[in-house]
Tab-separated table of C-alpha atoms in Angstrom:
chain	number	residue	atom	x	y	z
H	1	UNK	CA	-35.310	-51.082	-3.120
H	2	UNK	CA	-38.467	-49.020	-3.279
H	3	UNK	CA	-39.164	-49.568	0.426
H	4	UNK	CA	-35.658	-48.473	1.393
H	5	UNK	CA	-35.978	-45.544	-0.960
H	6	UNK	CA	-39.199	-44.370	0.704
H	7	UNK	CA	-37.870	-45.007	4.196
H	8	UNK	CA	-34.801	-42.838	3.649
H	9	UNK	CA	-36.861	-39.985	2.249
H	10	UNK	CA	-39.336	-40.135	5.157
H	11	UNK	CA	-36.409	-40.122	7.610
H	12	UNK	CA	-35.034	-37.097	5.838
H	13	UNK	CA	-38.340	-35.237	6.251
H	14	UNK	CA	-38.409	-36.076	9.976
H	15	UNK	CA	-34.783	-35.069	10.448
H	16	UNK	CA	-35.257	-31.785	8.586
H	17	UNK	CA	-37.931	-30.867	11.158
H	18	UNK	CA	-35.630	-31.521	14.098
H	19	UNK	CA	-33.672	-28.736	15.907
H	20	UNK	CA	-30.374	-30.370	15.019
H	21	UNK	CA	-31.033	-29.928	11.284
H	22	UNK	CA	-32.011	-26.272	11.721
H	23	UNK	CA	-28.747	-25.545	13.554
H	24	UNK	CA	-26.858	-27.523	10.938
H	25	UNK	CA	-28.453	-25.522	8.151
H	26	UNK	CA	-27.588	-22.193	9.811
H	27	UNK	CA	-23.991	-23.121	10.664
H	28	UNK	CA	-22.864	-24.853	7.454
H	29	UNK	CA	-23.290	-25.025	3.708
H	30	UNK	CA	-24.469	-21.427	3.502
H	31	UNK	CA	-22.201	-20.933	0.494
H	32	UNK	CA	-23.319	-24.078	-1.370
H	33	UNK	CA	-26.351	-24.461	-3.583
H	34	UNK	CA	-29.424	-26.302	-2.386
H	35	UNK	CA	-28.503	-29.324	-4.541
H	36	UNK	CA	-25.195	-29.880	-2.684
H	37	UNK	CA	-26.835	-29.322	0.670
H	38	UNK	CA	-29.662	-31.701	-0.146
H	39	UNK	CA	-27.305	-34.416	-1.329
H	40	UNK	CA	-25.164	-34.126	1.802
H	41	UNK	CA	-28.251	-34.304	4.007
H	42	UNK	CA	-29.233	-37.641	2.517
H	43	UNK	CA	-25.698	-39.006	2.599
H	44	UNK	CA	-25.391	-38.096	6.259
H	45	UNK	CA	-28.761	-39.742	6.940
H	46	UNK	CA	-27.678	-43.026	5.356
H	47	UNK	CA	-24.472	-43.099	7.393
H	48	UNK	CA	-26.438	-42.277	10.525
H	49	UNK	CA	-28.755	-45.241	9.928
H	50	UNK	CA	-25.794	-47.626	9.634
H	51	UNK	CA	-23.916	-46.401	12.746
H	52	UNK	CA	-24.747	-48.628	15.777
H	53	UNK	CA	-23.128	-46.161	18.186
H	54	UNK	CA	-25.414	-43.288	17.228
H	55	UNK	CA	-28.882	-44.759	17.514
H	56	UNK	CA	-30.205	-42.555	20.285
H	57	UNK	CA	-32.402	-40.447	17.995
H	58	UNK	CA	-31.848	-37.505	15.656
H	59	UNK	CA	-30.953	-34.975	18.349
H	60	UNK	CA	-28.751	-37.448	20.263
H	61	UNK	CA	-26.836	-38.387	17.119
H	62	UNK	CA	-26.200	-34.747	16.334
H	63	UNK	CA	-25.142	-34.032	19.880
H	64	UNK	CA	-22.890	-37.123	19.922
H	65	UNK	CA	-20.981	-36.088	16.840
H	66	UNK	CA	-20.885	-32.410	17.805
H	67	UNK	CA	-19.539	-32.999	21.306
H	68	UNK	CA	-17.615	-36.123	20.253
H	69	UNK	CA	-19.131	-38.216	23.071
H	70	UNK	CA	-20.526	-41.756	22.491
H	71	UNK	CA	-23.745	-43.036	23.977
H	72	UNK	CA	-23.098	-45.156	27.085
H	73	UNK	CA	-26.208	-47.253	26.697
H	74	UNK	CA	-24.991	-48.622	23.326
H	75	UNK	CA	-21.580	-49.766	24.628
H	76	UNK	CA	-21.044	-53.537	25.001
H	77	UNK	CA	-21.771	-54.980	28.424
H	78	UNK	CA	-18.462	-55.953	29.998
H	79	UNK	CA	-18.213	-57.542	33.427
H	80	UNK	CA	-15.033	-55.887	34.505
H	81	UNK	CA	-15.247	-52.208	35.517
H	82	UNK	CA	-11.722	-51.642	34.301
H	83	UNK	CA	-12.458	-53.177	30.923
H	84	UNK	CA	-15.554	-50.998	30.699
H	85	UNK	CA	-13.399	-47.926	31.199
H	86	UNK	CA	-10.928	-49.125	28.566
H	87	UNK	CA	-13.697	-49.855	26.095
H	88	UNK	CA	-15.214	-46.438	26.646
H	89	UNK	CA	-11.840	-44.796	26.134
H	90	UNK	CA	-11.195	-46.684	22.909
H	91	UNK	CA	-14.554	-45.702	21.405
H	92	UNK	CA	-14.020	-42.171	22.586
H	93	UNK	CA	-10.665	-42.023	20.823
H	94	UNK	CA	-12.215	-43.416	17.672
H	95	UNK	CA	-14.786	-40.672	17.621
H	96	UNK	CA	-12.184	-37.983	18.351
H	97	UNK	CA	-10.889	-38.141	14.791
H	98	UNK	CA	-10.647	-35.251	12.342
H	99	UNK	CA	-13.879	-33.950	10.837
H	100	UNK	CA	-12.879	-35.074	7.356
H	101	UNK	CA	-12.979	-38.691	8.502
H	102	UNK	CA	-16.059	-38.502	10.768
H	103	UNK	CA	-18.023	-35.480	9.608
H	104	UNK	CA	-20.822	-34.056	11.720
H	105	UNK	CA	-23.682	-32.057	10.192
H	106	UNK	CA	-22.106	-28.733	11.100
H	107	UNK	CA	-18.880	-29.713	9.307
H	108	UNK	CA	-20.215	-31.584	6.254
H	109	UNK	CA	-18.816	-30.582	2.877
H	110	UNK	CA	-19.416	-32.008	-0.548
H	111	UNK	CA	-17.646	-35.337	-0.941
H	112	UNK	CA	-16.267	-35.277	2.605
H	113	UNK	CA	-18.185	-38.260	4.014
H	114	UNK	CA	-15.937	-41.162	4.868
H	115	UNK	CA	-16.002	-43.611	7.758
H	116	UNK	CA	-12.890	-45.533	6.766
H	117	UNK	CA	-11.328	-45.184	10.217
H	118	UNK	CA	-14.320	-46.881	11.857
H	119	UNK	CA	-14.777	-50.634	12.061
H	120	UNK	CA	-15.506	-51.819	8.518
H	121	UNK	CA	-17.623	-54.693	9.797
H	122	UNK	CA	-20.111	-52.305	11.368
H	123	UNK	CA	-20.279	-49.899	8.391
H	124	UNK	CA	-20.871	-51.864	5.224
H	125	UNK	CA	-21.929	-49.826	2.273
H	126	UNK	CA	-25.321	-50.725	0.853
H	127	UNK	CA	-25.454	-50.127	-2.942
H	128	UNK	CA	-29.269	-50.062	-2.875
H	129	UNK	CA	-29.275	-47.192	-0.381
H	130	UNK	CA	-26.518	-45.372	-2.232
H	131	UNK	CA	-28.454	-45.537	-5.518
H	132	UNK	CA	-31.621	-44.323	-3.779
H	133	UNK	CA	-29.763	-41.364	-2.323
H	134	UNK	CA	-28.324	-40.479	-5.700
H	135	UNK	CA	-31.774	-40.511	-7.305
H	136	UNK	CA	-33.338	-38.397	-4.557
H	137	UNK	CA	-30.527	-35.829	-4.609
H	138	UNK	CA	-30.996	-35.274	-8.336
H	139	UNK	CA	-33.356	-32.250	-8.805
H	140	UNK	CA	-34.888	-33.749	-11.937
H	141	UNK	CA	-35.924	-36.932	-10.096
H	142	UNK	CA	-37.360	-35.363	-6.978
H	143	UNK	CA	-40.732	-34.471	-8.464
H	144	UNK	CA	-42.112	-37.983	-8.005
H	145	UNK	CA	-41.255	-40.616	-5.443
H	146	UNK	CA	-42.368	-44.194	-6.079
H	147	UNK	CA	-45.216	-42.912	-8.238
H	148	UNK	CA	-46.596	-40.650	-5.492
H	149	UNK	CA	-46.569	-36.855	-5.345
H	150	UNK	CA	-44.377	-35.053	-2.874
H	151	UNK	CA	-46.034	-33.779	0.271
H	152	UNK	CA	-46.011	-30.133	-0.792
H	153	UNK	CA	-47.735	-28.964	2.383
H	154	UNK	CA	-45.018	-30.521	4.505
H	155	UNK	CA	-42.098	-29.358	2.369
H	156	UNK	CA	-43.360	-25.761	2.148
H	157	UNK	CA	-42.983	-25.354	5.909
H	158	UNK	CA	-39.427	-26.736	6.025
H	159	UNK	CA	-36.509	-24.516	5.251
H	160	UNK	CA	-34.802	-27.068	3.023
H	161	UNK	CA	-38.022	-28.356	1.511
H	162	UNK	CA	-39.129	-24.845	0.574
H	163	UNK	CA	-35.917	-24.424	-1.373
H	164	UNK	CA	-36.691	-27.617	-3.257
H	165	UNK	CA	-40.169	-26.321	-4.187
H	166	UNK	CA	-38.766	-22.951	-5.274
H	167	UNK	CA	-36.303	-24.711	-7.509
H	168	UNK	CA	-39.108	-26.745	-9.080
H	169	UNK	CA	-41.057	-23.550	-9.823
H	170	UNK	CA	-38.086	-22.230	-11.767
H	171	UNK	CA	-38.252	-25.240	-14.063
H	172	UNK	CA	-40.999	-24.242	-16.487
H	173	UNK	CA	-41.160	-27.729	-17.979
H	174	UNK	CA	-41.514	-29.356	-14.564
H	175	UNK	CA	-44.944	-31.113	-14.309
H	176	UNK	CA	-45.139	-30.566	-10.581
H	177	UNK	CA	-44.777	-26.756	-10.842
H	178	UNK	CA	-48.490	-26.306	-11.547
H	179	UNK	CA	-49.361	-28.540	-8.616
H	180	UNK	CA	-47.128	-26.455	-6.332
H	181	UNK	CA	-48.828	-23.240	-7.418
H	182	UNK	CA	-52.334	-24.664	-6.958
H	183	UNK	CA	-51.467	-25.991	-3.511
H	184	UNK	CA	-49.945	-22.666	-2.505
H	185	UNK	CA	-53.014	-20.737	-3.679
H	186	UNK	CA	-55.181	-23.115	-1.671
H	187	UNK	CA	-53.242	-22.418	1.555
H	188	UNK	CA	-52.163	-18.880	0.708
H	189	UNK	CA	-53.855	-17.246	3.696
H	190	UNK	CA	-52.094	-19.475	6.194
H	191	UNK	CA	-48.734	-19.869	4.492
H	192	UNK	CA	-48.180	-16.141	4.003
H	193	UNK	CA	-47.828	-15.817	7.808
H	194	UNK	CA	-45.503	-18.837	8.149
H	195	UNK	CA	-41.801	-18.064	8.782
H	196	UNK	CA	-40.663	-20.271	5.870
H	197	UNK	CA	-43.680	-20.845	3.624
H	198	UNK	CA	-44.081	-17.088	3.096
H	199	UNK	CA	-41.117	-17.198	0.703
H	200	UNK	CA	-43.029	-19.665	-1.476
H	201	UNK	CA	-46.086	-17.377	-1.403
H	202	UNK	CA	-43.946	-14.448	-2.551
H	203	UNK	CA	-42.600	-16.387	-5.514
H	204	UNK	CA	-45.923	-17.902	-6.473
H	205	UNK	CA	-47.650	-14.476	-6.452
H	206	UNK	CA	-45.171	-13.224	-9.062
H	207	UNK	CA	-46.019	-16.179	-11.312
H	208	UNK	CA	-49.812	-15.834	-11.111
H	209	UNK	CA	-52.008	-14.280	-13.770
H	210	UNK	CA	-54.204	-11.286	-13.109
H	211	UNK	CA	-57.290	-13.458	-12.756
H	212	UNK	CA	-55.584	-15.738	-10.257
H	213	UNK	CA	-54.427	-12.771	-8.228
H	214	UNK	CA	-57.930	-11.394	-8.073
H	215	UNK	CA	-59.207	-14.795	-6.915
H	216	UNK	CA	-56.721	-14.768	-4.048
H	217	UNK	CA	-57.602	-11.208	-3.063
H	218	UNK	CA	-61.289	-12.064	-2.983
H	219	UNK	CA	-60.774	-15.375	-1.172
H	220	UNK	CA	-58.644	-13.901	1.618
H	221	UNK	CA	-60.378	-10.556	2.005
H	222	UNK	CA	-60.470	-10.856	5.801
H	223	UNK	CA	-57.001	-12.367	6.223
H	224	UNK	CA	-54.922	-9.906	4.173
H	225	UNK	CA	-55.477	-6.872	6.453
H	226	UNK	CA	-54.170	-8.816	9.450
H	227	UNK	CA	-51.322	-10.273	7.388
H	228	UNK	CA	-50.109	-6.759	6.545
H	229	UNK	CA	-49.447	-6.263	10.254
H	230	UNK	CA	-47.788	-9.658	10.702
H	231	UNK	CA	-44.038	-10.128	10.866
H	232	UNK	CA	-43.956	-12.547	7.902
H	233	UNK	CA	-47.237	-11.692	6.206
H	234	UNK	CA	-46.103	-8.126	5.645
H	235	UNK	CA	-43.402	-9.425	3.263
H	236	UNK	CA	-46.009	-11.055	1.019
H	237	UNK	CA	-48.161	-7.922	1.037
H	238	UNK	CA	-45.148	-5.850	0.060
H	239	UNK	CA	-44.554	-8.134	-2.910
H	240	UNK	CA	-48.229	-7.758	-3.843
H	241	UNK	CA	-47.868	-3.974	-3.861
H	242	UNK	CA	-44.634	-3.919	-5.862
H	243	UNK	CA	-45.921	-6.328	-8.572
H	244	UNK	CA	-49.559	-5.236	-8.752
H	245	UNK	CA	-49.640	-3.514	-12.145
H	246	UNK	CA	-53.230	-3.905	-13.321
H	247	UNK	CA	-55.773	-1.304	-12.264
H	248	UNK	CA	-58.400	-3.793	-11.045
H	249	UNK	CA	-56.128	-5.681	-8.659
H	250	UNK	CA	-54.528	-2.438	-7.488
H	251	UNK	CA	-57.855	-0.853	-6.636
H	252	UNK	CA	-58.992	-4.009	-4.840
H	253	UNK	CA	-55.780	-4.128	-2.829
H	254	UNK	CA	-56.171	-0.456	-1.932
H	255	UNK	CA	-59.668	-1.089	-0.616
H	256	UNK	CA	-58.323	-3.939	1.539
H	257	UNK	CA	-55.480	-1.859	2.986
H	258	UNK	CA	-57.751	1.133	3.647
H	259	UNK	CA	-59.604	-0.899	6.302
H	260	UNK	CA	-56.447	-1.040	8.453
H	261	UNK	CA	-54.658	2.077	7.207
H	262	UNK	CA	-54.591	3.737	10.645
H	263	UNK	CA	-53.065	0.636	12.203
H	264	UNK	CA	-50.489	0.440	9.418
H	265	UNK	CA	-49.234	3.932	10.277
H	266	UNK	CA	-48.706	2.976	13.908
H	267	UNK	CA	-47.235	-0.511	13.420
H	268	UNK	CA	-43.595	-1.395	12.716
H	269	UNK	CA	-44.530	-4.060	10.128
H	270	UNK	CA	-47.325	-2.000	8.654
H	271	UNK	CA	-44.938	0.908	8.156
H	272	UNK	CA	-43.048	-1.136	5.551
H	273	UNK	CA	-46.325	-1.710	3.675
H	274	UNK	CA	-46.978	2.057	3.579
H	275	UNK	CA	-43.435	2.715	2.372
H	276	UNK	CA	-43.972	0.308	-0.509
H	277	UNK	CA	-47.193	2.110	-1.381
H	278	UNK	CA	-45.277	5.388	-1.595
H	279	UNK	CA	-42.477	3.819	-3.625
H	280	UNK	CA	-44.495	1.891	-6.215
H	281	UNK	CA	-47.809	3.780	-6.432
H	282	UNK	CA	-48.542	7.316	-7.483
H	283	UNK	CA	-49.802	10.015	-5.131
H	284	UNK	CA	-53.276	9.612	-6.631
H	285	UNK	CA	-53.261	5.898	-5.853
H	286	UNK	CA	-52.179	6.678	-2.291
H	287	UNK	CA	-54.988	9.128	-1.673
H	288	UNK	CA	-56.562	6.666	0.785
H	289	UNK	CA	-53.443	7.006	2.959
H	290	UNK	CA	-53.588	10.820	2.988
H	291	UNK	CA	-57.276	10.611	3.786
H	292	UNK	CA	-56.418	8.466	6.803
H	293	UNK	CA	-53.790	11.015	7.917
H	294	UNK	CA	-56.311	13.833	7.674
H	295	UNK	CA	-58.993	11.996	9.635
H	296	UNK	CA	-56.665	10.704	12.381
H	297	UNK	CA	-53.896	13.298	12.285
H	298	UNK	CA	-53.323	13.976	15.973
H	299	UNK	CA	-53.407	10.291	16.926
H	300	UNK	CA	-50.862	9.353	14.255
H	301	UNK	CA	-48.610	12.431	14.609
H	302	UNK	CA	-48.093	11.905	18.357
H	303	UNK	CA	-47.196	8.221	17.911
H	304	UNK	CA	-43.592	7.012	17.774
H	305	UNK	CA	-43.980	5.202	14.454
H	306	UNK	CA	-46.780	7.384	13.130
H	307	UNK	CA	-44.785	10.616	13.236
H	308	UNK	CA	-42.092	9.031	11.060
H	309	UNK	CA	-44.659	7.870	8.510
H	310	UNK	CA	-46.250	11.344	8.314
H	311	UNK	CA	-42.832	12.792	7.537
H	312	UNK	CA	-42.382	10.174	4.811
H	313	UNK	CA	-45.828	10.985	3.404
H	314	UNK	CA	-44.819	14.660	3.093
H	315	UNK	CA	-41.903	13.700	0.842
H	316	UNK	CA	-44.175	11.856	-1.605
H	317	UNK	CA	-47.234	14.092	-1.438
H	318	UNK	CA	-48.471	16.331	-4.224
H	319	UNK	CA	-49.166	20.013	-3.528
H	320	UNK	CA	-52.810	19.530	-2.558
H	321	UNK	CA	-52.000	16.626	-0.235
H	322	UNK	CA	-49.202	18.604	1.398
H	323	UNK	CA	-51.554	21.520	1.921
H	324	UNK	CA	-53.956	19.243	3.769
H	325	UNK	CA	-51.189	18.062	6.072
H	326	UNK	CA	-50.033	21.627	6.711
H	327	UNK	CA	-53.606	22.646	7.563
H	328	UNK	CA	-53.844	19.800	10.085
H	329	UNK	CA	-50.547	20.902	11.629
H	330	UNK	CA	-51.842	24.468	12.059
H	331	UNK	CA	-54.962	23.212	13.796
H	332	UNK	CA	-53.001	21.164	16.381
H	333	UNK	CA	-49.837	23.251	16.546
H	334	UNK	CA	-49.845	23.846	20.325
H	335	UNK	CA	-50.203	20.129	21.074
H	336	UNK	CA	-47.573	19.079	18.560
H	337	UNK	CA	-44.822	21.494	19.692
H	338	UNK	CA	-44.935	20.108	23.259
H	339	UNK	CA	-45.128	16.443	22.220
H	340	UNK	CA	-42.093	14.174	22.103
H	341	UNK	CA	-42.936	12.968	18.587
H	342	UNK	CA	-45.266	15.632	17.252
H	343	UNK	CA	-42.544	18.309	17.311
H	344	UNK	CA	-40.668	16.413	14.586
H	345	UNK	CA	-43.700	16.689	12.324
H	346	UNK	CA	-43.655	20.499	12.761
H	347	UNK	CA	-39.924	20.620	12.130
H	348	UNK	CA	-40.317	18.591	8.934
H	349	UNK	CA	-42.921	20.933	7.471
H	350	UNK	CA	-40.625	23.833	8.314
H	351	UNK	CA	-37.737	22.107	6.531
H	352	UNK	CA	-39.754	22.126	3.335
H	353	UNK	CA	-38.848	25.855	3.310
H	354	UNK	CA	-42.192	26.788	1.904
H	355	UNK	CA	-42.654	30.471	2.877
H	356	UNK	CA	-46.426	30.002	3.211
H	357	UNK	CA	-46.036	27.246	5.787
H	358	UNK	CA	-43.269	28.994	7.725
H	359	UNK	CA	-45.151	32.275	8.014
H	360	UNK	CA	-48.357	30.491	8.977
H	361	UNK	CA	-46.672	28.561	11.811
H	362	UNK	CA	-44.802	31.624	13.114
H	363	UNK	CA	-47.999	33.631	13.093
H	364	UNK	CA	-49.680	30.969	15.202
H	365	UNK	CA	-46.821	30.908	17.727
H	366	UNK	CA	-46.361	34.644	18.082
H	367	UNK	CA	-46.389	35.693	21.728
H	368	UNK	CA	-45.246	32.252	22.985
H	369	UNK	CA	-41.586	32.267	22.014
H	370	UNK	CA	-40.208	32.927	25.469
H	371	UNK	CA	-42.145	30.080	27.133
H	372	UNK	CA	-41.322	27.745	24.234
H	373	UNK	CA	-37.605	28.478	24.588
H	374	UNK	CA	-37.445	26.904	28.061
H	375	UNK	CA	-39.256	23.637	27.240
H	376	UNK	CA	-37.562	20.478	25.993
H	377	UNK	CA	-39.393	19.879	22.713
H	378	UNK	CA	-40.756	23.298	21.842
H	379	UNK	CA	-37.263	24.851	22.163
H	380	UNK	CA	-36.332	22.886	19.034
H	381	UNK	CA	-39.167	24.605	17.164
H	382	UNK	CA	-37.919	28.004	18.381
H	383	UNK	CA	-34.422	27.328	17.102
H	384	UNK	CA	-35.759	26.101	13.771
H	385	UNK	CA	-37.914	29.225	13.329
H	386	UNK	CA	-34.981	31.534	14.224
H	387	UNK	CA	-32.950	29.813	11.529
H	388	UNK	CA	-35.602	29.839	8.783
H	389	UNK	CA	-37.443	33.118	9.471
H	390	UNK	CA	-37.093	36.216	7.317
H	391	UNK	CA	-35.164	39.203	8.665
H	392	UNK	CA	-38.211	41.109	9.896
H	393	UNK	CA	-39.722	38.025	11.506
H	394	UNK	CA	-36.442	37.128	13.185
H	395	UNK	CA	-36.148	40.649	14.579
H	396	UNK	CA	-39.641	40.372	16.101
H	397	UNK	CA	-38.770	37.001	17.653
H	398	UNK	CA	-35.551	38.312	19.259
H	399	UNK	CA	-37.321	41.354	20.591
H	400	UNK	CA	-39.995	39.199	22.171
H	401	UNK	CA	-37.543	36.727	23.693
H	402	UNK	CA	-35.007	39.306	24.926
H	403	UNK	CA	-37.336	42.242	25.651
H	404	UNK	CA	-35.685	42.724	29.055
H	405	UNK	CA	-32.489	41.637	30.758
H	406	UNK	CA	-34.227	39.205	33.146
H	407	UNK	CA	-35.424	37.057	30.260
H	408	UNK	CA	-31.870	36.596	29.024
H	409	UNK	CA	-30.729	35.654	32.511
H	410	UNK	CA	-33.409	33.001	32.848
H	411	UNK	CA	-32.600	31.563	29.456
H	412	UNK	CA	-28.867	31.451	30.152
H	413	UNK	CA	-29.379	29.348	33.291
H	414	UNK	CA	-31.934	27.067	31.647
H	415	UNK	CA	-30.996	23.609	30.312
H	416	UNK	CA	-32.798	24.281	27.001
H	417	UNK	CA	-33.003	28.057	26.849
H	418	UNK	CA	-29.220	28.459	26.622
H	419	UNK	CA	-29.307	26.752	23.207
H	420	UNK	CA	-31.854	29.340	22.026
H	421	UNK	CA	-29.459	32.129	23.119
H	422	UNK	CA	-26.613	30.494	21.209
H	423	UNK	CA	-28.819	30.183	18.103
H	424	UNK	CA	-29.801	33.858	18.403
H	425	UNK	CA	-26.160	34.896	18.455
H	426	UNK	CA	-25.544	32.857	15.305
H	427	UNK	CA	-28.403	34.225	13.175
H	428	UNK	CA	-28.953	37.767	14.548
H	429	UNK	CA	-27.866	40.933	12.780
H	430	UNK	CA	-24.761	42.792	14.044
H	431	UNK	CA	-26.877	45.321	15.956
H	432	UNK	CA	-28.897	42.570	17.592
H	433	UNK	CA	-25.736	40.670	18.511
H	434	UNK	CA	-24.300	43.724	20.315
H	435	UNK	CA	-27.526	44.120	22.324
H	436	UNK	CA	-27.481	40.434	23.285
H	437	UNK	CA	-23.827	40.689	24.277
H	438	UNK	CA	-24.600	43.504	26.728
H	439	UNK	CA	-27.323	41.460	28.368
H	440	UNK	CA	-25.182	38.343	28.593
H	441	UNK	CA	-22.222	40.144	30.200
H	442	UNK	CA	-24.386	41.123	33.180
H	443	UNK	CA	-24.815	37.415	34.049
H	444	UNK	CA	-21.345	36.267	33.069
H	445	UNK	CA	-20.035	35.845	36.626
H	446	UNK	CA	-23.076	33.922	37.861
H	447	UNK	CA	-23.157	31.712	34.815
H	448	UNK	CA	-20.239	29.529	35.938
H	449	UNK	CA	-22.173	28.459	39.038
H	450	UNK	CA	-25.016	26.893	37.045
H	451	UNK	CA	-25.098	23.238	36.086
H	452	UNK	CA	-24.253	23.816	32.421
H	453	UNK	CA	-22.418	27.114	32.983
H	454	UNK	CA	-18.895	26.225	31.901
H	455	UNK	CA	-19.924	24.729	28.602
H	456	UNK	CA	-22.258	27.650	27.932
H	457	UNK	CA	-19.488	30.121	28.740
H	458	UNK	CA	-17.142	28.353	26.345
H	459	UNK	CA	-19.660	28.445	23.482
H	460	UNK	CA	-20.771	32.020	24.155
H	461	UNK	CA	-17.187	33.228	24.410
H	462	UNK	CA	-16.414	31.998	20.898
H	463	UNK	CA	-19.546	33.649	19.536
H	464	UNK	CA	-18.898	36.968	21.230
H	465	UNK	CA	-15.279	36.989	20.130
H	466	UNK	CA	-16.494	36.680	16.559
H	467	UNK	CA	-18.710	39.713	17.147
H	468	UNK	CA	-15.737	41.823	18.259
H	469	UNK	CA	-13.813	40.815	15.180
């Protein structure tokens, strides 16, 4: 009995590593608990071992039941070709029965296993195997098998086995829980980057004491920075940040992350780590991130991911930290306004509606409004400044942009400048609108011949009709 018991469990471990089990797990039993799924796995395995027509291996057995095709090499040898065809057809019809009578892994449900329609002589039920399956499927009996510990290292890397270990950790009285935690801490640096074992690392970290957490941080000082940039390791680091309450472990974790802070800003996975820092730590704790922004501002602000993280950092910054970011923007303003990503950083600081920042940026850009209005990215800055500027500053901008009639004509026929004209008509004073209308009417007839002329005419006509009213 013990040998059969062990053999079934070893076969289960091998089958759970196979591709057929992974597809089975994804396609079925997603709504059942792990206990039901685990029990059905073992029941299916026992039936598989007794089926002489499905002995071509784990993947072949799964494929046979899924496609409802028997294996030709296991059919009886018959001399007559016609009798061979008849035999094949009969076995084929036997296998083409409803799923409730011959369940495949993708259709297994609790209590649905029955092979009554198959030949009873080839499928005798073994009470020893059935009792072994029942003992293994019981969560309270799975901690020990024949007096030997479970192979925690093997189970942690299997999707189903990891669920078993997580369930054991939830049982505080379980004697194997401590062994699971110790094994996980021993392999923490490797498992945190594993697609399945990282879930065990997340749960174990929440159960550790402060001293144990510090031991892990010190032991994996070189691995944690790279794990923060890893697809699966970043999840464990995020859990570390959200549950790190003590000052000692928080300071140590900050010192680790500061070594790769610049890479975190520019990485998709690292961006989630920074977001967790902003969400769970104070602005003082995140000073190392703002120091990284200040020292590498232009490199981060002109990066696709970095510009988004700088905008997020503005939302969580204190006044002094926001002043440092605004100072960096002023220093690199002419590079940022022409950059595909940097212009969004300038727009975000303008959206803060801080008069000091708005006036400082407009003072820097004075004398460049006309050129900016006809460029793809800087024209967005021009529109934003027209919308947020004070009355006197807006008047100076309109005078500079439309100081003569030829400027208005060039902007009207430009793919980006026409949007600046439309914005000027929306925010200008009545006297300024009348002046702009006179300039626009001189180019009205030629406007329809431009690439965007008809749409521009339609939008301008609505604006100018509102002026007449």
